[in-house]
């Protein structure tokens, strides 16, 4: 397909050769003008045809256009030759200038236009400015030379007409256009065009210029003779120029075929003539220097103007270069700092991620691989949220949205992010909004794996909120959970419940076996509790031996009762304490909050109250809180504190009820009965406060006051009213008192302090004392008995479980309960029951005292049954000290009188 071009090239070579040879051997002769011009015409025509043909084969449109224009340029020369020939044929000789010169001169701008049309190297605006400055510099430099040697001499030649001088000078001026063309080839045209075509094309233009200059010079010096070998000086460069131009187009067409180059290719070839501007400067100055030697030539002004222009261009070029340099240095510094920052970011321990507005990752540092195990390139262009824990996503979006709205400041998000291994890591992420920064255009997330710190914090928190011994939640955590649960309960409407559990026999274990064992029991209990309750329930150690279970979302009361029963069963199962099976047991109070209206404190207190009531009713059971429990407890609590105060303020007084010998009708003793002289409520009977005093243990200090007081009074009365045997005093002792370790010592001290003979003191205990542990009771009473005091069994007949113990008890007196005395008057059966009791007393050699004699007939019946002693309202009510004193004075005074 390149055949036509090859043929054309061969033809061109042949013609050139022939022509040059013809001239060289002087064969051109007179007619050379016609033949020569015909040959030249043929040559330029062939060149034009080759280039135009080649242009069709270019792949890049710009290159195709450019070559076409260049081809047309060659065509202009062909046109000139043709016109020259035609004019010559018509007029005999072609004049100078002629119409042909018009065509010849079109060659120059067309060539330049073609060259400027070639694809350019991709250039910055400053580069383009530099190119034009360089191009103009080269042109001006060349212009100075041409001016001095051709343009000025031609324009000033004496023998030429002004028109001839003008057109003649137009050729060297047009050569300036070619110089501009060469700089274009050298500095501007894209490398994509190929090295050889450019070199050939540039050389073609240079050769043409050489031809032009040679022709002009020969003409100016008058050496030019048509047809003579001397014309070869101009002829050969022109021939070479045409050849090179055709060859350049040919090679370019071949290369365009071989490879389709990208016009913006960055491959830069070294430009052999890039120093062209400097060369022209040197030439320009050189010519000036040359001209300044010898006589001052006429065209010196033009020279000076050219050189001044050159100097200005050099300065301008320098300014551009300096600015360029500055720009380069700044760019380099920027690149360095960018590189430094990028390296910092790339090697940072934190994970830096840039996401766009919709959460897509647009940049990711490699540290993500180390921290989260994900490959950075896998994360890129994916949604960041997919790595965030589903529960944290909504909050994450909200915070990202906040960060997106505010340009300044940083937002911190704490969320969980998935590691490649599937585990969730606790992460703290700082979000900076750089959406408006064109270099980043996104939200910058700087994330730090916080899991380790969080774990430690969790451990510390766990310690702060859990009981160190049992590992259960502690009181603080329970209260916190309860408060939150109450808030939820209000919102959701599901009831919640508190089970308050108190161990029944823990104190005994702890006191007798030591705290170490006590701790073991607590741990064992906590384990059992844990096994019974659900994972979602909170079990806590509330204090000492108290545990609390918080149950949320209670469906029914049955469910709670089931849990309570399981807990009771768990605690009832014996614990192995130091190789011994020990039953601990527990009591449970249940409090339910229906609508979450109670406070945490109230609910806990309610459960506690219910537990307390449960304990009272008998241990090892559960009790559900009821509203009135509270008032009951409150009353009790108040009573308790009142009692304490009363003991401190000594508000108790002792009244006495005389005990008569039914045989003699004489007073043989007095029973001390305590009364509370309440400042507001007046005198309170023992029934209203003794039970509470027993529960709280306050009976111990209270009882001893009564004991001392009674002993003191009895001693005084014994002295004032001496009888035989001496007056006795009877003091009631409660179970708690007898159980108390200091009991024996206290009784002994009271006797010693007051000087009352031990056998004048009768200590009354109730049968209930026997129920718990009869054997132990017998031992304790024996110890009391050893003091020399007498013992009485009060309220005999009510609830005694086994008569078999009676004979083993070290008692001296049986006090027949009032209920039997009451029954005596209503039925004969009652009377025989009293008779049986009296008979039992007799057989055991016990003194019998009938209690609560209210009527005369009761007294008569008792006398008839030979009951030894009696007391009752009928005989005498219990009276205060003064009244008894008076009574005794009257009683014994009467006798003394009698
Ligand atoms: P108790 O030891 O059986 O005392 C007899 C109670 O019967 C006394 O009631 C007495 O006032 C009452 N009483 C006596 N004769 C009659 C009668 O004919 N008819 C009626 N209806 N009642 C009669 P009080 O003083 O109210 O004492 C009640 C209980 O309080 C005593 O019963 C005793 O168990 C206990 N108590 C009184 N003082 C003390 C004390 O200092 N220490 C202890 N631990 N208990 C005491
Ligand atoms: Mg009594
Ligand atoms: Mg009694």
Coordinates of N, CA and C in Angstrom, one line a residue, residues 317-421:
X317 N 12.2 35.6 29.4 CA 12.4 34.1 29.5 C 12.9 33.8 30.9
X318 N 13.8 34.7 31.3 CA 14.4 34.5 32.6 C 13.4 34.6 33.7
X319 N 12.6 35.6 33.6 CA 11.5 35.8 34.6 C 10.6 34.6 34.7
X320 N 10.2 34.1 33.5 CA 9.4 33.0 33.4 C 10.1 31.8 34.1
X321 N 11.4 31.7 33.7 CA 12.2 30.5 34.3 C 12.2 30.6 35.8
X322 N 12.5 31.8 36.3 CA 12.6 32.0 37.8 C 11.3 31.6 38.4
X323 N 10.2 32.1 37.8 CA 8.9 31.8 38.4 C 8.6 30.3 38.3
X324 N 8.9 29.8 37.2 CA 8.8 28.3 37.0 C 9.5 27.6 38.0
X325 N 10.7 28.0 38.3 CA 11.6 27.4 39.3 C 11.0 27.4 40.6
X326 N 10.5 28.6 41.0 CA 9.8 28.8 42.3 C 8.7 27.8 42.4
X327 N 7.9 27.8 41.3 CA 6.7 26.9 41.3 C 7.1 25.5 41.5
X328 N 8.2 25.1 40.8 CA 8.7 23.8 40.9 C 9.2 23.5 42.3
X329 N 9.9 24.4 42.9 CA 10.4 24.2 44.3 C 9.2 24.0 45.2
X330 N 8.2 24.9 45.1 CA 7.0 24.8 46.0 C 6.4 23.5 45.7
X331 N 6.2 23.1 44.5 CA 5.5 21.9 44.2 C 6.3 20.7 44.8
X332 N 7.7 20.8 44.7 CA 8.5 19.8 45.2 C 8.4 19.7 46.7
X333 N 8.4 20.9 47.4 CA 8.2 20.9 48.8 C 6.8 20.3 49.2
X334 N 5.8 20.7 48.4 CA 4.5 20.2 48.7 C 4.5 18.7 48.5
X335 N 5.1 18.3 47.4 CA 5.2 16.8 47.2 C 5.9 16.1 48.4
X336 N 7.0 16.8 48.9 CA 7.7 16.2 50.0 C 6.8 16.1 51.2
X337 N 6.2 17.2 51.5 CA 5.4 17.2 52.8 C 4.2 16.3 52.6
X338 N 3.7 16.2 51.4 CA 2.6 15.3 51.1 C 3.1 13.9 51.3
X339 N 4.3 13.6 50.8 CA 4.9 12.3 50.9 C 5.1 12.0 52.4
X340 N 5.5 13.0 53.1 CA 5.8 12.8 54.5 C 4.5 12.5 55.3
X341 N 3.5 13.3 55.0 CA 2.2 13.1 55.6 C 1.6 11.7 55.2
X342 N 1.7 11.5 53.9 CA 1.1 10.2 53.5 C 1.8 9.0 54.1
X343 N 3.2 9.2 54.3 CA 3.9 8.1 55.0 C 3.5 8.0 56.4
X344 N 3.3 9.2 57.1 CA 2.9 9.2 58.5 C 1.5 8.5 58.6
X345 N 0.6 8.9 57.7 CA -0.7 8.3 57.8 C -0.7 6.8 57.5
X346 N 0.2 6.5 56.5 CA 0.3 5.0 56.1 C 0.8 4.2 57.3
X347 N 1.7 4.8 58.1 CA 2.4 4.0 59.1 C 1.8 4.3 60.5
X348 N 0.7 5.1 60.6 CA 0.1 5.4 61.9 C -0.5 4.2 62.5
X349 N -0.5 4.2 63.8 CA -1.1 3.0 64.5 C -2.6 3.1 64.4
X350 N -3.1 4.3 64.4 CA -4.6 4.5 64.3 C -5.0 4.1 62.8
X351 N -6.3 3.7 62.7 CA -6.8 3.4 61.4 C -7.5 4.6 60.8
X352 N -7.0 5.1 59.7 CA -7.6 6.3 59.1 C -8.4 5.9 57.9
X353 N -9.6 6.3 57.9 CA -10.5 5.9 56.8 C -11.2 7.2 56.4
X354 N -11.3 7.3 55.1 CA -12.1 8.5 54.6 C -13.3 7.9 53.9
X355 N -14.5 8.4 54.3 CA -15.7 8.0 53.7 C -16.4 9.2 53.1
X356 N -17.2 8.9 52.0 CA -17.9 10.0 51.4 C -19.3 10.2 52.1
X357 N -20.1 11.0 51.5 CA -21.3 11.3 52.2 C -22.3 10.2 52.4
X358 N -22.2 9.2 51.6 CA -23.1 8.0 51.7 C -22.4 6.9 52.5
X359 N -21.2 7.2 53.0 CA -20.6 6.2 53.9 C -19.7 5.2 53.1
X360 N -19.4 5.5 51.9 CA -18.5 4.6 51.1 C -17.1 5.0 51.4
X361 N -16.2 3.9 51.6 CA -14.8 4.2 51.9 C -14.1 4.6 50.6
X362 N -13.5 5.8 50.7 CA -12.7 6.3 49.5 C -11.2 6.3 49.8
X363 N -10.8 6.1 51.0 CA -9.4 6.0 51.3 C -9.3 5.1 52.6
X364 N -8.3 4.3 52.6 CA -8.1 3.5 53.8 C -6.6 3.2 54.0
X365 N -6.1 3.5 55.2 CA -4.7 3.2 55.5 C -4.5 1.7 55.7
X366 N -3.2 1.3 55.5 CA -2.9 -0.1 55.6 C -3.1 -0.6 57.1
X367 N -3.0 0.3 58.0 CA -3.1 -0.1 59.4 C -4.3 -0.9 59.7
X368 N -5.3 -0.9 58.9 CA -6.6 -1.6 59.1 C -6.3 -3.1 59.1
X369 N -5.3 -3.5 58.4 CA -4.9 -4.9 58.3 C -4.4 -5.4 59.7
X370 N -3.6 -4.6 60.3 CA -3.0 -4.9 61.6 C -4.1 -4.9 62.7
X371 N -4.9 -3.8 62.7 CA -5.8 -3.6 63.8 C -7.1 -4.5 63.6
X372 N -7.6 -4.5 62.4 CA -8.9 -5.2 62.2 C -8.8 -6.4 61.3
X373 N -7.6 -6.7 60.8 CA -7.4 -7.9 60.0 C -8.0 -7.8 58.5
X374 N -8.5 -6.6 58.2 CA -9.1 -6.5 56.8 C -8.0 -5.9 55.9
X375 N -8.0 -6.4 54.6 CA -7.0 -5.9 53.6 C -7.6 -4.5 53.2
X376 N -6.8 -3.5 53.2 CA -7.3 -2.1 52.8 C -8.0 -2.1 51.5
X377 N -7.5 -2.9 50.5 CA -8.1 -2.8 49.2 C -9.5 -3.4 49.1
X378 N -9.7 -4.4 50.1 CA -11.0 -5.0 50.2 C -12.1 -4.0 50.8
X379 N -11.6 -3.2 51.6 CA -12.5 -2.2 52.3 C -12.8 -1.1 51.4
X380 N -11.9 -0.7 50.5 CA -12.1 0.4 49.6 C -13.4 0.2 48.8
X381 N -14.1 1.3 48.6 CA -15.3 1.3 47.8 C -16.5 0.5 48.4
X382 N -16.3 0.1 49.7 CA -17.4 -0.7 50.3 C -18.1 0.3 51.3
X383 N -19.2 -0.1 51.8 CA -19.9 0.7 52.8 C -19.2 0.5 54.2
X384 N -18.8 1.5 54.8 CA -18.1 1.4 56.1 C -19.0 0.8 57.2
X385 N -20.3 1.1 57.1 CA -21.3 0.6 58.1 C -21.3 -0.9 58.2
X386 N -21.0 -1.6 57.1 CA -21.1 -3.1 57.2 C -20.2 -3.7 58.2
X387 N -19.1 -2.9 58.6 CA -18.2 -3.4 59.6 C -18.6 -3.1 61.1
X388 N -19.7 -2.2 61.2 CA -20.1 -1.7 62.5 C -21.2 -2.7 63.0
X389 N -21.1 -2.9 64.3 CA -22.1 -3.8 65.0 C -23.5 -3.3 64.7
X390 N -24.5 -4.2 64.3 CA -25.8 -3.8 64.0 C -26.5 -2.9 65.1
X391 N -26.2 -3.2 66.3 CA -26.8 -2.4 67.4 C -26.3 -1.0 67.5
X392 N -25.1 -0.8 66.9 CA -24.4 0.5 67.0 C -24.7 1.4 65.7
X393 N -25.3 0.8 64.7 CA -25.4 1.5 63.4 C -26.2 2.7 63.5
X394 N -27.4 2.6 64.1 CA -28.3 3.7 64.1 C -27.6 4.9 64.8
X395 N -27.0 4.7 65.9 CA -26.3 5.8 66.7 C -25.1 6.3 65.8
X396 N -24.4 5.3 65.1 CA -23.3 5.7 64.3 C -23.8 6.7 63.2
X397 N -24.9 6.3 62.5 CA -25.4 7.2 61.5 C -25.7 8.6 62.0
X398 N -26.4 8.6 63.2 CA -26.8 9.9 63.7 C -25.5 10.7 64.0
X399 N -24.5 10.1 64.6 CA -23.3 10.9 64.9 C -22.6 11.3 63.6
X400 N -22.6 10.5 62.6 CA -21.9 10.9 61.3 C -22.7 12.0 60.7
X401 N -24.0 12.0 60.8 CA -24.8 13.0 60.3 C -24.5 14.4 61.0
X402 N -24.3 14.3 62.3 CA -24.0 15.5 63.1 C -22.6 16.0 62.6
X403 N -21.7 15.1 62.4 CA -20.3 15.5 62.0 C -20.4 16.1 60.6
X404 N -21.3 15.5 59.7 CA -21.4 16.0 58.4 C -21.9 17.5 58.3
X405 N -22.8 17.8 59.3 CA -23.4 19.1 59.3 C -22.5 20.1 59.9
X406 N -21.6 19.7 60.8 CA -20.7 20.8 61.3 C -19.3 20.7 60.7
X407 N -18.8 21.8 60.3 CA -17.6 21.7 59.5 C -16.4 21.7 60.5
X408 N -16.5 22.5 61.6 CA -15.4 22.5 62.5 C -15.6 21.5 63.6
X409 N -14.6 21.3 64.4 CA -14.8 20.4 65.6 C -14.7 18.9 65.2
X410 N -14.6 18.1 66.2 CA -14.6 16.7 66.0 C -15.7 16.0 66.8
X411 N -16.2 14.9 66.2 CA -17.2 14.1 66.8 C -16.5 12.8 67.2
X412 N -16.9 12.3 68.4 CA -16.3 11.1 68.8 C -17.4 10.0 68.9
X413 N -17.1 8.9 68.3 CA -18.1 7.8 68.3 C -17.5 6.6 69.0
X414 N -18.2 6.0 69.9 CA -17.7 4.7 70.4 C -18.7 3.6 69.9
X415 N -18.1 2.7 69.2 CA -18.9 1.6 68.6 C -18.1 0.4 68.5
X416 N -18.8 -0.7 68.1 CA -18.0 -2.0 67.9 C -17.8 -2.2 66.4
X417 N -16.6 -2.6 66.1 CA -16.3 -2.9 64.7 C -15.8 -4.3 64.6
X418 N -16.2 -5.0 63.5 CA -15.9 -6.4 63.4 C -14.5 -6.6 62.9
X419 N -13.8 -7.5 63.7 CA -12.5 -7.9 63.2 C -12.7 -9.0 62.2
X420 N -11.7 -9.2 61.3 CA -11.8 -10.2 60.3 C -12.1 -11.6 60.9
X421 N -11.6 -11.8 62.2 CA -11.8 -13.1 62.8 C -13.2 -13.3 63.4

